Structures are given as C-alpha cells and as structure tokens.
Amino acid sequence: MQQTAINHEVSMRQARVLTDPEFKRLLAVVAQRKHAARDRMALMLSHLAGLRVGEIAGLILRDVFEANGDVREQLRVRASITKGGQERVVFMGERLRKEIERYRDAVPHIAQRDADGPLLLTQKHTVFSPNTLCQLMGQLYRVAGLDGASSHSGRRWFITHDVAPNFYPA
C-alpha cells in the first residue's frame, strides 16, 4: 500500500518549468536527432502555443496551413482534440509561425500530403497517439538531462513566460 501512495504522489507532481538555458540545451539535443524537425516542432507547439500533448498529436495540416501552403495566423484547435471538448483558436506569434515554416521546409513532400492528414508523423509515417507523443517528449527531456520535465513542461513554460524574440537558436 505504501508503494501505491508513493507512485500516486510522484504522478501528481507538476511538470517542471524549464529555465532558458535548459530550453536551449533541449533544442540543441533535439537538433542532433534523426527526426529533429518533427521533434522540434512538437516541442515548439508545446512551448510557444501552450498546447497539450493530445492536441499536438491531433493536429492536422489544415489546422496550421492555408490551402495554398502558407502558415495560418491562428491555429485552430478542433473540439475533438481538446481536453474540454471546446474548439478554440490560438494566435500564432511570429516566432511560432517561423518554426512552422521551418518545419514545412524541412519535411519532404508535406505540401503534397492530404490537408486532413496529421501534422506530425511517427518514424513509421503513422499518426502519433497522445501516449506515443508523450513518451517521445519524455525521452527528449531525459536525453537532455532534464529530470522532472514532462510533456506538460512546455505548456507550463508557455503560461509562465513572456515569449520574447530571439530567445531560441534558429
């Protein structure tokens, strides 16, 4: 019974908010990975838009791109992927829009994919489940040596930071 209480206590802790140097270190670690563009995009959607991991996993191309391939000024978060079941619109600042452009330019054939297809694909070119993306993000934090960070750390970072220009490396 004591072990159950300990596990419950650990799972109830809030995700750690990264410091600026830790966030930069995380991005440097991600840059060295095989799927760097995808992994960076997932982290940026968490940190710069405050999205939950389930929302990130559920994004489709049409949510972030116009029909002509331009990045939208607002991110549409469909009711079907939100925690509360309510659609919402997230303003995308210039930094996030540039990150999405960077991702679009780095991913081969993204312009030819179906607009209702997923924004992020696994290494096997399948849709991420929220759980699988949560595990990936946890792995990224662990590889960067960021104990206590989780897939919710980006959302907490977004809530507590004023997203200033030139914070992250290009």
PDB file of C-alpha atoms in Angstrom:
ATOM      1  CA  MET A   1       0.000   0.000   0.000  1.00  0.00           C
ATOM      2  CA  GLN A   2       2.844   2.382   0.766  1.00  0.00           C
ATOM      3  CA  GLN A   3       4.301   1.821  -2.738  1.00  0.00           C
ATOM      4  CA  THR A   4       0.936   2.779  -4.287  1.00  0.00           C
ATOM      5  CA  ALA A   5       0.874   6.010  -2.274  1.00  0.00           C
ATOM      6  CA  ILE A   6       4.407   6.851  -3.380  1.00  0.00           C
ATOM      7  CA  ASN A   7       3.590   6.217  -7.046  1.00  0.00           C
ATOM      8  CA  HIS A   8       0.461   8.351  -6.779  1.00  0.00           C
ATOM      9  CA  GLU A   9       2.446  11.185  -5.178  1.00  0.00           C
ATOM     10  CA  VAL A  10       5.062  11.069  -7.936  1.00  0.00           C
ATOM     11  CA  SER A  11       2.434  11.092 -10.666  1.00  0.00           C
ATOM     12  CA  MET A  12       0.644  14.068  -9.099  1.00  0.00           C
ATOM     13  CA  ARG A  13       3.688  16.388  -9.159  1.00  0.00           C
ATOM     14  CA  GLN A  14       3.565  19.270 -11.569  1.00  0.00           C
ATOM     15  CA  ALA A  15       5.798  19.144 -14.594  1.00  0.00           C
ATOM     16  CA  ARG A  16       8.916  21.197 -14.146  1.00  0.00           C
ATOM     17  CA  VAL A  17       9.180  24.546 -15.935  1.00  0.00           C
ATOM     18  CA  LEU A  18      12.477  24.753 -17.819  1.00  0.00           C
ATOM     19  CA  THR A  19      14.890  27.612 -17.411  1.00  0.00           C
ATOM     20  CA  ASP A  20      16.003  29.454 -20.537  1.00  0.00           C
ATOM     21  CA  PRO A  21      19.397  27.664 -20.633  1.00  0.00           C
ATOM     22  CA  GLU A  22      17.661  24.291 -20.167  1.00  0.00           C
ATOM     23  CA  PHE A  23      15.280  25.010 -23.031  1.00  0.00           C
ATOM     24  CA  LYS A  24      18.221  25.944 -25.248  1.00  0.00           C
ATOM     25  CA  ARG A  25      20.003  22.733 -24.225  1.00  0.00           C
ATOM     26  CA  LEU A  26      16.873  20.725 -25.066  1.00  0.00           C
ATOM     27  CA  LEU A  27      16.744  22.276 -28.541  1.00  0.00           C
ATOM     28  CA  ALA A  28      20.459  21.573 -29.050  1.00  0.00           C
ATOM     29  CA  VAL A  29      19.912  17.910 -28.148  1.00  0.00           C
ATOM     30  CA  VAL A  30      16.907  17.687 -30.477  1.00  0.00           C
ATOM     31  CA  ALA A  31      18.947  19.201 -33.334  1.00  0.00           C
ATOM     32  CA  GLN A  32      21.256  16.157 -33.237  1.00  0.00           C
ATOM     33  CA  ARG A  33      18.450  13.608 -33.603  1.00  0.00           C
ATOM     34  CA  LYS A  34      17.291  11.767 -36.711  1.00  0.00           C
ATOM     35  CA  HIS A  35      13.810  13.330 -36.656  1.00  0.00           C
ATOM     36  CA  ALA A  36      14.971  16.733 -35.453  1.00  0.00           C
ATOM     37  CA  ALA A  37      12.442  18.798 -37.426  1.00  0.00           C
ATOM     38  CA  ARG A  38       9.472  16.805 -36.160  1.00  0.00           C
ATOM     39  CA  ASP A  39      10.704  16.675 -32.571  1.00  0.00           C
ATOM     40  CA  ARG A  40      11.461  20.406 -32.529  1.00  0.00           C
ATOM     41  CA  MET A  41       8.005  21.158 -33.971  1.00  0.00           C
ATOM     42  CA  ALA A  42       6.308  19.149 -31.221  1.00  0.00           C
ATOM     43  CA  LEU A  43       8.280  20.986 -28.546  1.00  0.00           C
ATOM     44  CA  MET A  44       7.630  24.386 -30.107  1.00  0.00           C
ATOM     45  CA  LEU A  45       3.890  23.768 -30.271  1.00  0.00           C
ATOM     46  CA  SER A  46       4.029  22.949 -26.585  1.00  0.00           C
ATOM     47  CA  HIS A  47       6.270  25.863 -25.569  1.00  0.00           C
ATOM     48  CA  LEU A  48       5.159  28.602 -27.964  1.00  0.00           C
ATOM     49  CA  ALA A  49       1.435  27.800 -28.222  1.00  0.00           C
ATOM     50  CA  GLY A  50       0.844  26.121 -24.867  1.00  0.00           C
ATOM     51  CA  LEU A  51      -0.763  23.084 -26.461  1.00  0.00           C
ATOM     52  CA  ARG A  52      -1.329  19.832 -24.591  1.00  0.00           C
ATOM     53  CA  VAL A  53       0.327  16.713 -25.976  1.00  0.00           C
ATOM     54  CA  GLY A  54      -3.035  15.299 -27.129  1.00  0.00           C
ATOM     55  CA  GLU A  55      -3.732  18.489 -29.039  1.00  0.00           C
ATOM     56  CA  ILE A  56      -0.328  18.395 -30.706  1.00  0.00           C
ATOM     57  CA  ALA A  57      -0.785  14.740 -31.679  1.00  0.00           C
ATOM     58  CA  GLY A  58      -4.224  15.530 -33.094  1.00  0.00           C
ATOM     59  CA  LEU A  59      -3.260  18.486 -35.280  1.00  0.00           C
ATOM     60  CA  ILE A  60      -3.836  18.088 -38.983  1.00  0.00           C
ATOM     61  CA  LEU A  61      -2.215  20.103 -41.752  1.00  0.00           C
ATOM     62  CA  ARG A  62      -5.368  22.168 -42.332  1.00  0.00           C
ATOM     63  CA  ASP A  63      -5.197  23.359 -38.687  1.00  0.00           C
ATOM     64  CA  VAL A  64      -1.907  25.175 -39.322  1.00  0.00           C
ATOM     65  CA  PHE A  65      -1.690  25.732 -43.090  1.00  0.00           C
ATOM     66  CA  GLU A  66      -3.866  27.648 -45.538  1.00  0.00           C
ATOM     67  CA  ALA A  67      -4.910  25.837 -48.740  1.00  0.00           C
ATOM     68  CA  ASN A  68      -2.009  27.480 -50.596  1.00  0.00           C
ATOM     69  CA  GLY A  69       0.546  26.183 -48.060  1.00  0.00           C
ATOM     70  CA  ASP A  70       1.036  29.430 -46.149  1.00  0.00           C
ATOM     71  CA  VAL A  71       1.133  29.234 -42.361  1.00  0.00           C
ATOM     72  CA  ARG A  72      -2.095  30.423 -40.774  1.00  0.00           C
ATOM     73  CA  GLU A  73      -2.055  33.419 -38.439  1.00  0.00           C
ATOM     74  CA  GLN A  74      -4.235  31.496 -35.999  1.00  0.00           C
ATOM     75  CA  LEU A  75      -4.035  27.855 -35.040  1.00  0.00           C
ATOM     76  CA  ARG A  76      -7.384  26.096 -34.985  1.00  0.00           C
ATOM     77  CA  VAL A  77      -7.621  23.551 -32.173  1.00  0.00           C
ATOM     78  CA  ARG A  78     -10.620  21.401 -33.043  1.00  0.00           C
ATOM     79  CA  ALA A  79     -13.075  20.404 -30.307  1.00  0.00           C
ATOM     80  CA  SER A  80     -12.381  16.720 -30.998  1.00  0.00           C
ATOM     81  CA  ILE A  81      -8.768  17.042 -29.794  1.00  0.00           C
ATOM     82  CA  THR A  82      -9.167  19.408 -26.813  1.00  0.00           C
ATOM     83  CA  LYS A  83      -9.382  18.280 -23.223  1.00  0.00           C
ATOM     84  CA  GLY A  84     -12.673  20.105 -22.620  1.00  0.00           C
ATOM     85  CA  GLY A  85     -14.246  19.330 -25.978  1.00  0.00           C
ATOM     86  CA  GLN A  86     -14.442  23.014 -26.949  1.00  0.00           C
ATOM     87  CA  GLU A  87     -12.869  24.316 -30.147  1.00  0.00           C
ATOM     88  CA  ARG A  88     -10.513  27.221 -29.667  1.00  0.00           C
ATOM     89  CA  VAL A  89      -8.263  29.430 -31.709  1.00  0.00           C
ATOM     90  CA  VAL A  90      -4.679  30.127 -30.661  1.00  0.00           C
ATOM     91  CA  PHE A  91      -2.938  33.204 -32.017  1.00  0.00           C
ATOM     92  CA  MET A  92       0.388  32.216 -33.532  1.00  0.00           C
ATOM     93  CA  GLY A  93       3.080  34.766 -32.928  1.00  0.00           C
ATOM     94  CA  GLU A  94       5.812  35.411 -35.437  1.00  0.00           C
ATOM     95  CA  ARG A  95       8.213  33.007 -33.696  1.00  0.00           C
ATOM     96  CA  LEU A  96       5.818  30.086 -33.867  1.00  0.00           C
ATOM     97  CA  ARG A  97       4.866  30.871 -37.454  1.00  0.00           C
ATOM     98  CA  LYS A  98       8.573  30.844 -38.395  1.00  0.00           C
ATOM     99  CA  GLU A  99       9.003  27.500 -36.631  1.00  0.00           C
ATOM    100  CA  ILE A 100       6.113  26.055 -38.628  1.00  0.00           C
ATOM    101  CA  GLU A 101       7.602  27.417 -41.859  1.00  0.00           C
ATOM    102  CA  ARG A 102      10.919  25.865 -40.880  1.00  0.00           C
ATOM    103  CA  TYR A 103       9.182  22.538 -40.275  1.00  0.00           C
ATOM    104  CA  ARG A 104       7.282  22.742 -43.579  1.00  0.00           C
ATOM    105  CA  ASP A 105      10.521  23.421 -45.448  1.00  0.00           C
ATOM    106  CA  ALA A 106      12.362  20.579 -43.694  1.00  0.00           C
ATOM    107  CA  VAL A 107       9.754  17.863 -44.230  1.00  0.00           C
ATOM    108  CA  PRO A 108       9.818  16.360 -47.713  1.00  0.00           C
ATOM    109  CA  HIS A 109       6.535  16.313 -49.608  1.00  0.00           C
ATOM    110  CA  ILE A 110       4.490  17.969 -46.842  1.00  0.00           C
ATOM    111  CA  ALA A 111       2.828  20.189 -49.464  1.00  0.00           C
ATOM    112  CA  GLN A 112       1.618  17.101 -51.346  1.00  0.00           C
ATOM    113  CA  ARG A 113       0.043  15.457 -48.305  1.00  0.00           C
ATOM    114  CA  ASP A 114      -3.710  15.494 -47.734  1.00  0.00           C
ATOM    115  CA  ALA A 115      -4.813  18.612 -45.800  1.00  0.00           C
ATOM    116  CA  ASP A 116      -6.679  16.308 -43.397  1.00  0.00           C
ATOM    117  CA  GLY A 117      -3.501  14.338 -42.734  1.00  0.00           C
ATOM    118  CA  PRO A 118      -1.562  14.645 -39.483  1.00  0.00           C
ATOM    119  CA  LEU A 119       0.908  17.475 -38.973  1.00  0.00           C
ATOM    120  CA  LEU A 120       3.368  15.171 -37.194  1.00  0.00           C
ATOM    121  CA  LEU A 121       4.132  11.616 -38.248  1.00  0.00           C
ATOM    122  CA  THR A 122       5.960   8.854 -36.411  1.00  0.00           C
ATOM    123  CA  GLN A 123       9.131   7.397 -37.893  1.00  0.00           C
ATOM    124  CA  LYS A 124       6.894   4.735 -39.480  1.00  0.00           C
ATOM    125  CA  HIS A 125       4.810   7.504 -41.109  1.00  0.00           C
ATOM    126  CA  THR A 126       1.754   6.829 -38.954  1.00  0.00           C
ATOM    127  CA  VAL A 127      -0.300   9.130 -36.753  1.00  0.00           C
ATOM    128  CA  PHE A 128       1.020   9.820 -33.261  1.00  0.00           C
ATOM    129  CA  SER A 129      -1.245   8.786 -30.429  1.00  0.00           C
ATOM    130  CA  PRO A 130      -1.168  11.202 -27.487  1.00  0.00           C
ATOM    131  CA  ASN A 131       0.520   8.486 -25.425  1.00  0.00           C
ATOM    132  CA  THR A 132       3.251   7.841 -28.006  1.00  0.00           C
ATOM    133  CA  LEU A 133       3.966  11.571 -28.378  1.00  0.00           C
ATOM    134  CA  CYS A 134       4.018  11.910 -24.586  1.00  0.00           C
ATOM    135  CA  GLN A 135       6.617   9.126 -24.421  1.00  0.00           C
ATOM    136  CA  LEU A 136       8.687  10.753 -27.168  1.00  0.00           C
ATOM    137  CA  MET A 137       8.670  14.110 -25.396  1.00  0.00           C
ATOM    138  CA  GLY A 138       9.629  12.431 -22.120  1.00  0.00           C
ATOM    139  CA  GLN A 139      12.530  10.747 -23.909  1.00  0.00           C
ATOM    140  CA  LEU A 140      13.694  14.097 -25.319  1.00  0.00           C
ATOM    141  CA  TYR A 141      13.723  15.641 -21.845  1.00  0.00           C
ATOM    142  CA  ARG A 142      15.575  12.628 -20.403  1.00  0.00           C
ATOM    143  CA  VAL A 143      18.220  12.654 -23.147  1.00  0.00           C
ATOM    144  CA  ALA A 144      18.749  16.360 -22.429  1.00  0.00           C
ATOM    145  CA  GLY A 145      19.190  15.508 -18.727  1.00  0.00           C
ATOM    146  CA  LEU A 146      16.109  17.439 -17.615  1.00  0.00           C
ATOM    147  CA  ASP A 147      14.780  15.455 -14.675  1.00  0.00           C
ATOM    148  CA  GLY A 148      11.221  16.237 -13.654  1.00  0.00           C
ATOM    149  CA  ALA A 149      10.274  17.587 -17.078  1.00  0.00           C
ATOM    150  CA  SER A 150       7.388  16.019 -18.963  1.00  0.00           C
ATOM    151  CA  SER A 151       5.146  16.584 -21.949  1.00  0.00           C
ATOM    152  CA  HIS A 152       3.332  19.210 -19.849  1.00  0.00           C
ATOM    153  CA  SER A 153       6.506  21.222 -19.187  1.00  0.00           C
ATOM    154  CA  GLY A 154       6.121  23.180 -22.409  1.00  0.00           C
ATOM    155  CA  ARG A 155       2.576  24.199 -21.549  1.00  0.00           C
ATOM    156  CA  ARG A 156       3.693  25.334 -18.093  1.00  0.00           C
ATOM    157  CA  TRP A 157       6.648  27.189 -19.670  1.00  0.00           C
ATOM    158  CA  PHE A 158       4.251  28.968 -22.047  1.00  0.00           C
ATOM    159  CA  ILE A 159       1.974  30.031 -19.211  1.00  0.00           C
ATOM    160  CA  THR A 160       4.846  31.436 -17.130  1.00  0.00           C
ATOM    161  CA  HIS A 161       6.943  33.119 -19.849  1.00  0.00           C
ATOM    162  CA  ASP A 162       6.666  36.198 -21.948  1.00  0.00           C
ATOM    163  CA  VAL A 163       7.807  34.759 -25.277  1.00  0.00           C
ATOM    164  CA  ALA A 164      10.466  37.298 -26.249  1.00  0.00           C
ATOM    165  CA  PRO A 165      12.054  37.459 -29.716  1.00  0.00           C
ATOM    166  CA  ASN A 166      15.411  35.818 -30.351  1.00  0.00           C
ATOM    167  CA  PHE A 167      15.148  33.521 -27.348  1.00  0.00           C
ATOM    168  CA  TYR A 168      15.779  30.234 -29.089  1.00  0.00           C
ATOM    169  CA  PRO A 169      18.505  29.346 -31.549  1.00  0.00           C
ATOM    170  CA  ALA A 170      17.473  29.429 -35.193  1.00  0.00           C
TER     171      ALA A 170
END
